[in-house]
């Protein structure tokens, strides 16, 4: 009963999110409560589950609120303008180069193995450029997700550390044989970023062509009407503008990528550029080293940034209000996700789901479990979080595989090729997932749909390379 309740809970939530029928808060908070009641739990018990779940996400939620405010203030002050101008000069306003640079930046930022840090560094830096060029933010979230996902195999990353604990071997022993597969995944991610850039270029060219055609039709119609109503005794002064002439009044062209509106220019603080850069480096360094909880680091950063860049109650309040809507929307989503995870774990649904998933595997399929696990790693990331899979599902699968001569090390390495590595940027069961979609400002369902196929393709490429290098096999190895 609990297993079915868990699967149905996740299935209904995914269906609602992917179909965009309700807000994420409604799906994440409402559906688990309904199924917990159906499973026989009372309001008091559900309240305890929710309280435990919220306790696990409060820190992330507070961090998100102050992080989005901090990077918003830095963006207002113009900290990222030099980076944007440099990328624009290097890429020549080419979406192809920008997409590949975004993926590469995400890979570099994820060297510390922390998804939150990666997203906090990459997305705020690239969003202004994407917005000014008119590029899709979904493309941004996909490029960042692919870059971070392929790097999440690092031995100090969460999935590999959990897998090593389950398998009882050093994390390096799991990771080193997978390096060729990881490199192949990185190349595949950059190739996909190149394709997405080409697609964005075509979309932008098509949009520009349509806009130009409309402007031409509007100008032509106005000219014809003017010519028609000109008195016969008067000289014909109606002319048709050429392509070299400025657009008609009211048909203003969009600003170039490195141009600012008057409002943006008023918020810039060029004299404080080096101070803001030093402050941001200090914030990120403190975040990486772990000198204090992330929420405290960003809280202090926001206070210092506001006091120095925008002194006075009116200016500071305006900056907070400018970024409050996005921060609070994602804060409520994170709290709803905490409620969802608390109910799944506290009710025992996650454990029951793990047992049910392993019990349906036929014995004839056991020798091929490494390939099956590797291929299904990304889809399984939608059902199981890293703790549930690596501490709940994987030990049972390892035991089953060893009965048929399949090494538990091989099973674990196969899992690392997709489950909560390449798959973590689409997993609603991880906190950093909500940070990714929140910072990018994209819809959860649209993000999952946009990234799922590409992430799965990268994972399959990695599985193929692992097969070719002999890390995993199609049958028993012992």
Tab-separated table of C-alpha atoms in Angstrom:
chain	number	residue	atom	x	y	z
A	1	UNK	CA	0.000	0.000	0.000
A	2	UNK	CA	2.769	2.449	0.944
A	3	UNK	CA	4.755	1.655	-2.195
A	4	UNK	CA	1.759	2.319	-4.425
A	5	UNK	CA	0.975	5.481	-2.512
A	6	UNK	CA	4.565	6.667	-3.054
A	7	UNK	CA	4.618	5.879	-6.761
A	8	UNK	CA	1.227	7.494	-7.280
A	9	UNK	CA	2.287	10.568	-5.311
A	10	UNK	CA	5.362	11.123	-7.466
A	11	UNK	CA	3.484	10.218	-10.650
A	12	UNK	CA	0.665	12.687	-10.010
A	13	UNK	CA	3.113	15.438	-9.027
A	14	UNK	CA	5.173	14.927	-12.187
A	15	UNK	CA	2.024	14.858	-14.317
A	16	UNK	CA	0.809	18.125	-12.807
A	17	UNK	CA	4.194	19.818	-13.128
A	18	UNK	CA	4.830	18.642	-16.688
A	19	UNK	CA	1.330	19.625	-17.837
A	20	UNK	CA	1.518	23.073	-16.189
A	21	UNK	CA	-1.951	22.602	-14.715
A	22	UNK	CA	-1.203	23.949	-11.243
A	23	UNK	CA	1.488	25.944	-9.482
A	24	UNK	CA	4.448	23.953	-8.180
A	25	UNK	CA	3.486	24.793	-4.587
A	26	UNK	CA	0.035	23.250	-5.063
A	27	UNK	CA	1.410	20.020	-6.518
A	28	UNK	CA	4.336	19.581	-4.127
A	29	UNK	CA	2.387	20.348	-0.955
A	30	UNK	CA	-1.140	19.195	-1.765
A	31	UNK	CA	-0.643	15.821	-3.476
A	32	UNK	CA	1.529	14.186	-0.745
A	33	UNK	CA	-0.942	15.224	1.962
A	34	UNK	CA	-3.856	13.678	0.051
A	35	UNK	CA	-2.063	10.373	-0.501
A	36	UNK	CA	-0.798	10.289	3.081
A	37	UNK	CA	-4.410	10.590	4.263
A	38	UNK	CA	-5.440	7.837	1.837
A	39	UNK	CA	-2.608	5.647	3.177
A	40	UNK	CA	-4.130	5.911	6.652
A	41	UNK	CA	-2.011	8.552	8.348
A	42	UNK	CA	-3.751	11.086	10.574
A	43	UNK	CA	-3.343	14.872	10.525
A	44	UNK	CA	-1.078	14.805	13.583
A	45	UNK	CA	1.286	12.270	11.993
A	46	UNK	CA	1.328	14.149	8.703
A	47	UNK	CA	2.105	17.321	10.631
A	48	UNK	CA	5.163	15.662	12.143
A	49	UNK	CA	6.319	14.450	8.715
A	50	UNK	CA	5.924	17.950	7.285
A	51	UNK	CA	7.766	19.528	10.228
A	52	UNK	CA	10.695	17.147	9.767
A	53	UNK	CA	10.762	17.855	6.034
A	54	UNK	CA	10.647	21.612	6.497
A	55	UNK	CA	13.527	21.394	8.937
A	56	UNK	CA	15.657	19.967	6.163
A	57	UNK	CA	14.996	22.780	3.697
A	58	UNK	CA	14.793	25.876	5.895
A	59	UNK	CA	18.502	26.588	5.500
A	60	UNK	CA	18.361	26.166	1.709
A	61	UNK	CA	15.289	28.393	1.524
A	62	UNK	CA	16.873	31.185	3.543
A	63	UNK	CA	20.049	30.887	1.487
A	64	UNK	CA	18.044	31.143	-1.719
A	65	UNK	CA	16.192	34.286	-0.615
A	66	UNK	CA	19.401	36.124	0.275
A	67	UNK	CA	21.415	34.665	-2.617
A	68	UNK	CA	18.948	35.837	-5.252
A	69	UNK	CA	18.820	39.238	-3.558
A	70	UNK	CA	22.611	39.471	-3.395
A	71	UNK	CA	23.233	38.579	-7.025
A	72	UNK	CA	20.348	40.796	-8.068
A	73	UNK	CA	21.948	43.749	-6.313
A	74	UNK	CA	25.303	42.922	-7.909
A	75	UNK	CA	23.643	42.763	-11.314
A	76	UNK	CA	21.950	46.120	-10.691
A	77	UNK	CA	25.295	47.641	-9.674
A	78	UNK	CA	26.877	46.426	-12.930
A	79	UNK	CA	29.303	43.838	-11.576
A	80	UNK	CA	28.687	41.460	-14.487
A	81	UNK	CA	28.785	44.107	-17.237
A	82	UNK	CA	32.526	43.683	-18.030
A	83	UNK	CA	32.078	39.899	-18.250
A	84	UNK	CA	29.088	40.326	-20.535
A	85	UNK	CA	30.928	42.782	-22.792
A	86	UNK	CA	33.938	40.481	-22.965
A	87	UNK	CA	31.818	37.478	-23.868
A	88	UNK	CA	29.924	39.524	-26.439
A	89	UNK	CA	33.183	40.663	-28.049
A	90	UNK	CA	34.528	37.127	-27.985
A	91	UNK	CA	31.339	35.494	-29.202
A	92	UNK	CA	30.258	38.311	-31.477
A	93	UNK	CA	26.690	38.066	-30.172
A	94	UNK	CA	26.711	34.465	-31.410
A	95	UNK	CA	24.320	32.238	-29.433
A	96	UNK	CA	26.416	29.189	-30.401
A	97	UNK	CA	29.513	30.449	-28.613
A	98	UNK	CA	27.487	31.766	-25.685
A	99	UNK	CA	25.761	28.401	-25.128
A	100	UNK	CA	29.058	26.529	-25.240
A	101	UNK	CA	30.681	29.074	-22.905
A	102	UNK	CA	27.774	28.687	-20.486
A	103	UNK	CA	28.165	24.903	-20.383
A	104	UNK	CA	31.942	25.182	-19.975
A	105	UNK	CA	31.513	27.724	-17.181
A	106	UNK	CA	29.109	25.380	-15.380
A	107	UNK	CA	31.653	22.566	-15.668
A	108	UNK	CA	34.396	24.742	-14.212
A	109	UNK	CA	32.165	26.047	-11.427
A	110	UNK	CA	31.149	22.495	-10.485
A	111	UNK	CA	34.707	21.452	-9.690
A	112	UNK	CA	33.801	21.781	-6.022
A	113	UNK	CA	31.032	19.198	-6.508
A	114	UNK	CA	28.296	21.461	-5.114
A	115	UNK	CA	25.316	22.077	-7.354
A	116	UNK	CA	24.171	25.112	-5.398
A	117	UNK	CA	27.538	26.833	-5.806
A	118	UNK	CA	27.582	26.054	-9.525
A	119	UNK	CA	24.167	27.565	-10.109
A	120	UNK	CA	24.881	30.581	-7.906
A	121	UNK	CA	28.033	31.353	-9.900
A	122	UNK	CA	26.943	30.523	-13.445
A	123	UNK	CA	23.335	31.624	-13.788
A	124	UNK	CA	23.530	35.167	-12.342
A	125	UNK	CA	26.577	35.821	-14.530
A	126	UNK	CA	24.943	34.604	-17.762
A	127	UNK	CA	21.309	35.683	-17.356
A	128	UNK	CA	21.900	39.341	-18.315
A	129	UNK	CA	23.615	38.266	-21.528
A	130	UNK	CA	20.866	35.788	-22.440
A	131	UNK	CA	18.187	38.397	-21.730
A	132	UNK	CA	19.828	41.181	-23.701
A	133	UNK	CA	20.292	38.963	-26.740
A	134	UNK	CA	16.731	37.665	-26.462
A	135	UNK	CA	17.870	34.080	-25.930
A	136	UNK	CA	15.625	31.594	-24.156
A	137	UNK	CA	16.191	31.103	-20.445
A	138	UNK	CA	15.260	27.445	-20.917
A	139	UNK	CA	18.325	27.144	-23.123
A	140	UNK	CA	20.320	28.667	-20.278
A	141	UNK	CA	18.975	26.182	-17.713
A	142	UNK	CA	19.624	23.257	-20.091
A	143	UNK	CA	23.221	24.314	-20.816
A	144	UNK	CA	23.970	24.837	-17.130
A	145	UNK	CA	22.273	21.562	-16.171
A	146	UNK	CA	24.272	19.568	-18.708
A	147	UNK	CA	27.567	21.110	-17.601
A	148	UNK	CA	26.900	20.547	-13.904
A	149	UNK	CA	25.468	17.062	-14.432
A	150	UNK	CA	28.484	15.661	-16.265
A	151	UNK	CA	30.788	16.984	-13.539
A	152	UNK	CA	28.726	15.528	-10.705
A	153	UNK	CA	30.670	12.249	-10.945
A	154	UNK	CA	33.640	13.794	-9.130
A	155	UNK	CA	34.691	11.729	-6.092
A	156	UNK	CA	33.922	14.582	-3.691
A	157	UNK	CA	30.441	15.031	-5.174
A	158	UNK	CA	27.351	13.852	-3.365
A	159	UNK	CA	26.381	10.810	-5.505
A	160	UNK	CA	29.895	9.344	-5.653
A	161	UNK	CA	30.418	9.834	-1.916
A	162	UNK	CA	27.124	8.066	-1.186
A	163	UNK	CA	27.916	5.298	-3.660
A	164	UNK	CA	31.347	4.741	-2.097
A	165	UNK	CA	29.788	4.464	1.340
A	166	UNK	CA	27.300	1.888	0.054
A	167	UNK	CA	29.885	-0.152	-1.852
A	168	UNK	CA	32.464	0.078	0.935
A	169	UNK	CA	35.283	1.277	-1.329
A	170	UNK	CA	37.153	4.586	-1.698
A	171	UNK	CA	35.397	7.092	-3.928
A	172	UNK	CA	38.471	7.369	-6.155
A	173	UNK	CA	38.298	3.644	-6.923
A	174	UNK	CA	34.827	4.186	-8.348
A	175	UNK	CA	35.623	7.385	-10.209
A	176	UNK	CA	39.000	6.793	-11.893
A	177	UNK	CA	37.774	4.001	-14.225
A	178	UNK	CA	34.834	6.246	-15.175
A	179	UNK	CA	37.024	9.167	-16.285
A	180	UNK	CA	36.862	8.243	-20.026
A	181	UNK	CA	33.075	8.020	-19.799
A	182	UNK	CA	32.933	11.335	-17.972
A	183	UNK	CA	35.122	13.020	-20.592
A	184	UNK	CA	32.855	11.632	-23.316
A	185	UNK	CA	29.873	13.040	-21.451
A	186	UNK	CA	31.515	16.464	-21.252
A	187	UNK	CA	32.167	16.436	-24.990
A	188	UNK	CA	28.568	15.355	-25.625
A	189	UNK	CA	27.290	18.167	-23.393
A	190	UNK	CA	29.353	20.751	-25.296
A	191	UNK	CA	28.113	19.316	-28.618
A	192	UNK	CA	24.515	19.645	-27.443
A	193	UNK	CA	25.239	23.209	-26.303
A	194	UNK	CA	26.558	23.922	-29.806
A	195	UNK	CA	23.354	22.543	-31.334
A	196	UNK	CA	21.183	24.535	-28.924
A	197	UNK	CA	23.121	27.657	-29.882
A	198	UNK	CA	22.515	26.982	-33.573
A	199	UNK	CA	18.815	26.501	-32.844
A	200	UNK	CA	18.696	29.752	-30.877
A	201	UNK	CA	20.428	31.588	-33.742
A	202	UNK	CA	17.822	30.377	-36.198
A	203	UNK	CA	14.987	31.310	-33.855
A	204	UNK	CA	16.354	34.809	-33.298
A	205	UNK	CA	16.918	35.304	-37.038
A	206	UNK	CA	13.369	34.168	-37.749
A	207	UNK	CA	11.993	36.492	-35.082
A	208	UNK	CA	14.005	39.403	-36.475
A	209	UNK	CA	12.802	38.637	-40.007
A	210	UNK	CA	9.171	38.529	-38.921
A	211	UNK	CA	9.557	41.777	-36.990
A	212	UNK	CA	11.238	43.440	-39.963
A	213	UNK	CA	8.531	42.222	-42.339
A	214	UNK	CA	5.819	43.606	-40.089
A	215	UNK	CA	7.619	46.931	-39.841
A	216	UNK	CA	7.968	47.050	-43.640
A	217	UNK	CA	4.258	46.275	-44.156
A	218	UNK	CA	3.312	48.952	-41.626
A	219	UNK	CA	5.567	51.522	-43.316
A	220	UNK	CA	4.304	50.598	-46.772
A	221	UNK	CA	0.679	50.902	-45.724
A	222	UNK	CA	1.277	54.315	-44.163
A	223	UNK	CA	3.083	55.536	-47.269
A	224	UNK	CA	0.318	54.321	-49.582
A	225	UNK	CA	-2.342	56.005	-47.513
A	226	UNK	CA	-0.337	59.248	-47.493
A	227	UNK	CA	0.137	59.138	-51.263
A	228	UNK	CA	-3.524	58.384	-51.916
A	229	UNK	CA	-4.770	61.317	-49.863
A	230	UNK	CA	-2.344	63.824	-51.396
A	231	UNK	CA	-4.267	66.493	-53.402
A	232	UNK	CA	-3.708	66.326	-57.166
A	233	UNK	CA	-2.476	69.908	-57.272
A	234	UNK	CA	0.167	69.223	-54.681
A	235	UNK	CA	3.515	67.624	-55.384
A	236	UNK	CA	3.779	63.976	-54.402
A	237	UNK	CA	6.008	63.939	-51.321
A	238	UNK	CA	5.294	60.374	-50.240
A	239	UNK	CA	8.393	58.215	-50.270
A	240	UNK	CA	9.105	54.736	-49.163
A	241	UNK	CA	11.883	54.482	-46.572
A	242	UNK	CA	14.839	52.405	-47.574
A	243	UNK	CA	16.492	49.790	-45.428
A	244	UNK	CA	19.210	52.284	-44.508
A	245	UNK	CA	16.776	54.714	-42.929
A	246	UNK	CA	15.866	54.552	-39.225
A	247	UNK	CA	12.807	52.633	-38.172
A	248	UNK	CA	9.569	54.628	-38.032
A	249	UNK	CA	8.610	56.257	-34.761
A	250	UNK	CA	7.108	53.636	-32.457
A	251	UNK	CA	9.106	50.855	-34.135
A	252	UNK	CA	12.247	51.285	-32.050
A	253	UNK	CA	14.819	48.571	-32.470
A	254	UNK	CA	15.745	46.541	-29.411
A	255	UNK	CA	18.947	47.588	-27.648
A	256	UNK	CA	22.141	45.756	-28.397
A	257	UNK	CA	23.501	43.297	-25.887
A	258	UNK	CA	25.849	45.799	-24.266
A	259	UNK	CA	23.393	48.737	-24.163
A	260	UNK	CA	21.564	49.827	-21.017
A	261	UNK	CA	18.222	51.425	-20.417
A	262	UNK	CA	18.058	54.709	-18.528
A	263	UNK	CA	16.797	52.897	-15.440
A	264	UNK	CA	19.633	50.364	-15.568
A	265	UNK	CA	22.194	53.110	-16.072
A	266	UNK	CA	20.914	54.954	-13.004
A	267	UNK	CA	21.469	51.848	-10.871
A	268	UNK	CA	25.031	51.213	-12.046
A	269	UNK	CA	27.889	51.841	-9.612
A	270	UNK	CA	31.044	51.808	-11.795
A	271	UNK	CA	33.209	53.400	-9.073
A	272	UNK	CA	32.410	50.471	-6.778
A	273	UNK	CA	33.220	47.792	-9.377
A	274	UNK	CA	36.372	46.545	-7.638
A	275	UNK	CA	34.759	46.612	-4.213
A	276	UNK	CA	31.802	44.572	-5.481
A	277	UNK	CA	34.134	42.127	-7.224
A	278	UNK	CA	36.168	41.643	-4.038
A	279	UNK	CA	32.995	41.232	-1.992
A	280	UNK	CA	31.627	38.605	-4.392
A	281	UNK	CA	34.916	36.690	-4.425
A	282	UNK	CA	34.923	36.752	-0.629
A	283	UNK	CA	31.321	35.496	-0.502
A	284	UNK	CA	32.014	32.650	-2.918
A	285	UNK	CA	35.276	31.725	-1.208
A	286	UNK	CA	33.536	31.595	2.150
A	287	UNK	CA	30.801	29.486	0.569
A	288	UNK	CA	33.279	26.998	-0.907
A	289	UNK	CA	35.514	26.776	2.165
A	290	UNK	CA	32.518	26.523	4.457
A	291	UNK	CA	33.552	29.086	7.053
A	292	UNK	CA	29.885	29.628	7.961
A	293	UNK	CA	26.451	28.365	6.922
A	294	UNK	CA	25.585	29.523	3.348
A	295	UNK	CA	22.501	31.412	4.506
A	296	UNK	CA	24.607	33.491	6.927
A	297	UNK	CA	27.223	34.188	4.263
A	298	UNK	CA	24.645	35.561	1.822
A	299	UNK	CA	22.815	37.458	4.551
A	300	UNK	CA	26.014	39.316	5.450
A	301	UNK	CA	26.764	39.807	1.757
A	302	UNK	CA	23.357	41.392	1.137
A	303	UNK	CA	23.740	43.733	4.095
A	304	UNK	CA	27.187	44.918	2.994
A	305	UNK	CA	26.162	45.239	-0.670
A	306	UNK	CA	23.093	47.335	0.139
A	307	UNK	CA	24.841	49.607	2.620
A	308	UNK	CA	27.745	50.357	0.276
A	309	UNK	CA	25.973	50.492	-3.107
A	310	UNK	CA	22.563	51.882	-2.202
A	311	UNK	CA	22.714	53.819	1.081
A	312	UNK	CA	19.442	55.074	2.498
A	313	UNK	CA	16.113	53.475	3.343
A	314	UNK	CA	14.395	54.349	0.069
A	315	UNK	CA	17.113	52.961	-2.219
A	316	UNK	CA	17.613	49.791	-0.197
A	317	UNK	CA	13.894	49.079	0.009
A	318	UNK	CA	13.565	49.564	-3.749
A	319	UNK	CA	16.346	47.053	-4.444
A	320	UNK	CA	14.849	44.463	-2.084
A	321	UNK	CA	11.391	44.899	-3.598
A	322	UNK	CA	12.827	44.577	-7.105
A	323	UNK	CA	14.046	41.050	-6.366
A	324	UNK	CA	11.519	39.963	-3.732
A	325	UNK	CA	8.919	38.463	-6.065
A	326	UNK	CA	11.184	35.863	-7.654
A	327	UNK	CA	12.853	35.039	-4.355
A	328	UNK	CA	9.590	34.513	-2.487
A	329	UNK	CA	8.011	32.454	-5.252
A	330	UNK	CA	10.888	29.995	-5.127
A	331	UNK	CA	11.046	30.130	-1.333
A	332	UNK	CA	7.456	28.890	-1.148
A	333	UNK	CA	8.283	26.200	-3.701
A	334	UNK	CA	11.253	25.034	-1.629
A	335	UNK	CA	9.142	24.869	1.516
A	336	UNK	CA	6.498	22.886	-0.363
A	337	UNK	CA	9.243	20.523	-1.578
A	338	UNK	CA	10.371	20.078	2.024
A	339	UNK	CA	6.817	19.095	2.941
A	340	UNK	CA	6.766	16.623	0.041
A	341	UNK	CA	10.080	15.003	0.993
A	342	UNK	CA	9.152	14.907	4.675
A	343	UNK	CA	5.943	12.991	3.963
A	344	UNK	CA	7.657	10.527	1.606
A	345	UNK	CA	10.421	9.749	4.079
A	346	UNK	CA	8.493	9.954	7.342
A	347	UNK	CA	5.626	7.782	6.117
A	348	UNK	CA	7.986	5.073	4.894
A	349	UNK	CA	6.876	5.464	1.270
A	350	UNK	CA	10.458	5.816	0.009
A	351	UNK	CA	11.546	2.579	1.696
A	352	UNK	CA	8.492	0.716	0.394
A	353	UNK	CA	9.135	2.030	-3.116
A	354	UNK	CA	12.733	0.809	-3.016
A	355	UNK	CA	11.674	-2.664	-1.895
A	356	UNK	CA	8.941	-2.844	-4.544
A	357	UNK	CA	11.236	-1.701	-7.328
A	358	UNK	CA	13.802	-4.374	-6.605
A	359	UNK	CA	11.242	-7.169	-6.090
A	360	UNK	CA	9.878	-6.942	-9.630
A	361	UNK	CA	13.244	-7.532	-11.338
A	362	UNK	CA	13.265	-11.054	-12.859
A	363	UNK	CA	16.250	-13.248	-12.125
A	364	UNK	CA	16.979	-13.579	-15.850
A	365	UNK	CA	17.633	-9.855	-16.039
A	366	UNK	CA	20.069	-9.828	-13.109
A	367	UNK	CA	23.285	-10.369	-15.172
A	368	UNK	CA	22.391	-7.330	-17.278
A	369	UNK	CA	21.603	-5.107	-14.310
A	370	UNK	CA	24.626	-2.776	-14.772
A	371	UNK	CA	23.505	-1.787	-18.257
A	372	UNK	CA	19.869	-1.523	-17.159
A	373	UNK	CA	20.792	0.671	-14.191
A	374	UNK	CA	23.076	2.826	-16.329
A	375	UNK	CA	20.508	3.372	-19.086
A	376	UNK	CA	17.675	4.098	-16.635
A	377	UNK	CA	19.745	6.320	-14.347
A	378	UNK	CA	18.349	9.626	-15.596
A	379	UNK	CA	14.664	8.579	-15.537
A	380	UNK	CA	15.169	7.066	-12.061
A	381	UNK	CA	16.365	10.471	-10.873
A	382	UNK	CA	12.738	11.603	-11.179
A	383	UNK	CA	11.645	8.885	-8.730
A	384	UNK	CA	14.477	8.546	-6.223
A	385	UNK	CA	16.631	11.176	-4.577
A	386	UNK	CA	20.322	10.449	-3.958
A	387	UNK	CA	19.827	9.178	-0.406
A	388	UNK	CA	16.842	7.006	-1.304
A	389	UNK	CA	18.601	5.425	-4.267
A	390	UNK	CA	22.167	4.977	-3.040
A	391	UNK	CA	21.232	3.995	0.516
A	392	UNK	CA	17.933	2.241	-0.190
A	393	UNK	CA	17.665	0.853	-3.716
A	394	UNK	CA	21.319	0.245	-4.654
A	395	UNK	CA	22.192	-2.096	-1.729
A	396	UNK	CA	19.304	-4.391	-2.663
A	397	UNK	CA	20.300	-4.322	-6.343
A	398	UNK	CA	23.921	-5.067	-5.405
A	399	UNK	CA	22.857	-8.076	-3.364
A	400	UNK	CA	20.694	-9.336	-6.220
A	401	UNK	CA	23.474	-8.883	-8.759
A	402	UNK	CA	26.080	-10.667	-6.657
A	403	UNK	CA	23.873	-13.757	-6.621
A	404	UNK	CA	24.438	-13.934	-10.388
A	405	UNK	CA	28.116	-13.029	-10.436
A	406	UNK	CA	27.737	-9.287	-11.033
A	407	UNK	CA	30.189	-7.194	-9.015
A	408	UNK	CA	28.676	-4.616	-6.684
A	409	UNK	CA	31.444	-2.212	-7.795
A	410	UNK	CA	30.285	-2.565	-11.387
A	411	UNK	CA	26.662	-2.002	-10.370
A	412	UNK	CA	27.626	1.111	-8.426
A	413	UNK	CA	29.695	2.545	-11.266
A	414	UNK	CA	26.823	1.969	-13.688
A	415	UNK	CA	24.481	3.868	-11.380
A	416	UNK	CA	26.884	6.806	-11.280
A	417	UNK	CA	26.549	7.265	-15.040
A	418	UNK	CA	23.129	8.843	-14.640
A	419	UNK	CA	21.362	8.489	-11.304
A	420	UNK	CA	21.530	11.907	-9.600
A	421	UNK	CA	24.694	12.777	-11.547
A	422	UNK	CA	23.658	13.726	-15.071
A	423	UNK	CA	20.096	13.367	-13.799
A	424	UNK	CA	20.248	15.655	-10.768
A	425	UNK	CA	19.395	18.881	-12.674
A	426	UNK	CA	15.970	17.393	-13.530
A	427	UNK	CA	15.291	15.770	-10.158
A	428	UNK	CA	12.590	17.474	-8.044
A	429	UNK	CA	13.911	15.382	-5.138
A	430	UNK	CA	17.045	17.521	-4.714
A	431	UNK	CA	17.200	21.017	-3.266
A	432	UNK	CA	19.667	22.352	-5.837
A	433	UNK	CA	17.153	21.544	-8.604
A	434	UNK	CA	14.861	24.265	-7.270
A	435	UNK	CA	17.802	26.622	-7.038
A	436	UNK	CA	18.540	25.994	-10.723
A	437	UNK	CA	15.016	26.685	-11.969
A	438	UNK	CA	14.539	29.541	-9.510
A	439	UNK	CA	17.683	31.426	-10.458
A	440	UNK	CA	17.002	30.871	-14.159
A	441	UNK	CA	13.402	31.976	-13.708
A	442	UNK	CA	11.966	29.063	-15.703
A	443	UNK	CA	8.918	26.885	-15.159
A	444	UNK	CA	9.691	23.565	-13.467
A	445	UNK	CA	7.722	21.452	-15.920
A	446	UNK	CA	9.140	23.205	-18.977
A	447	UNK	CA	12.669	22.841	-17.617
A	448	UNK	CA	12.260	19.093	-17.057
A	449	UNK	CA	10.817	18.623	-20.546
A	450	UNK	CA	13.582	20.695	-22.127
A	451	UNK	CA	16.478	18.993	-20.327
A	452	UNK	CA	15.269	15.411	-19.860
A	453	UNK	CA	16.013	14.101	-23.371
A	454	UNK	CA	19.410	15.774	-23.623
A	455	UNK	CA	20.481	14.592	-20.168
A	456	UNK	CA	19.382	11.053	-20.989
A	457	UNK	CA	21.320	11.173	-24.284
A	458	UNK	CA	24.502	12.283	-22.492
A	459	UNK	CA	24.039	9.504	-19.931
A	460	UNK	CA	23.620	6.880	-22.659
A	461	UNK	CA	26.784	8.128	-24.377
A	462	UNK	CA	28.609	7.648	-21.088
A	463	UNK	CA	27.173	4.134	-20.662
A	464	UNK	CA	28.355	3.198	-24.172
A	465	UNK	CA	31.874	4.458	-23.443
A	466	UNK	CA	31.879	2.573	-20.123
A	467	UNK	CA	30.936	-0.584	-22.019
A	468	UNK	CA	33.680	-0.021	-24.599
A	469	UNK	CA	36.311	0.582	-21.917
A	470	UNK	CA	35.235	-2.495	-19.966
A	471	UNK	CA	34.092	-0.696	-16.821
A	472	UNK	CA	30.690	-2.361	-17.055
A	473	UNK	CA	29.724	-5.495	-18.982
A	474	UNK	CA	26.612	-6.870	-20.616
A	475	UNK	CA	26.668	-9.996	-18.473
A	476	UNK	CA	28.142	-11.486	-15.335
A	477	UNK	CA	31.795	-10.729	-14.688
A	478	UNK	CA	32.475	-13.321	-12.020
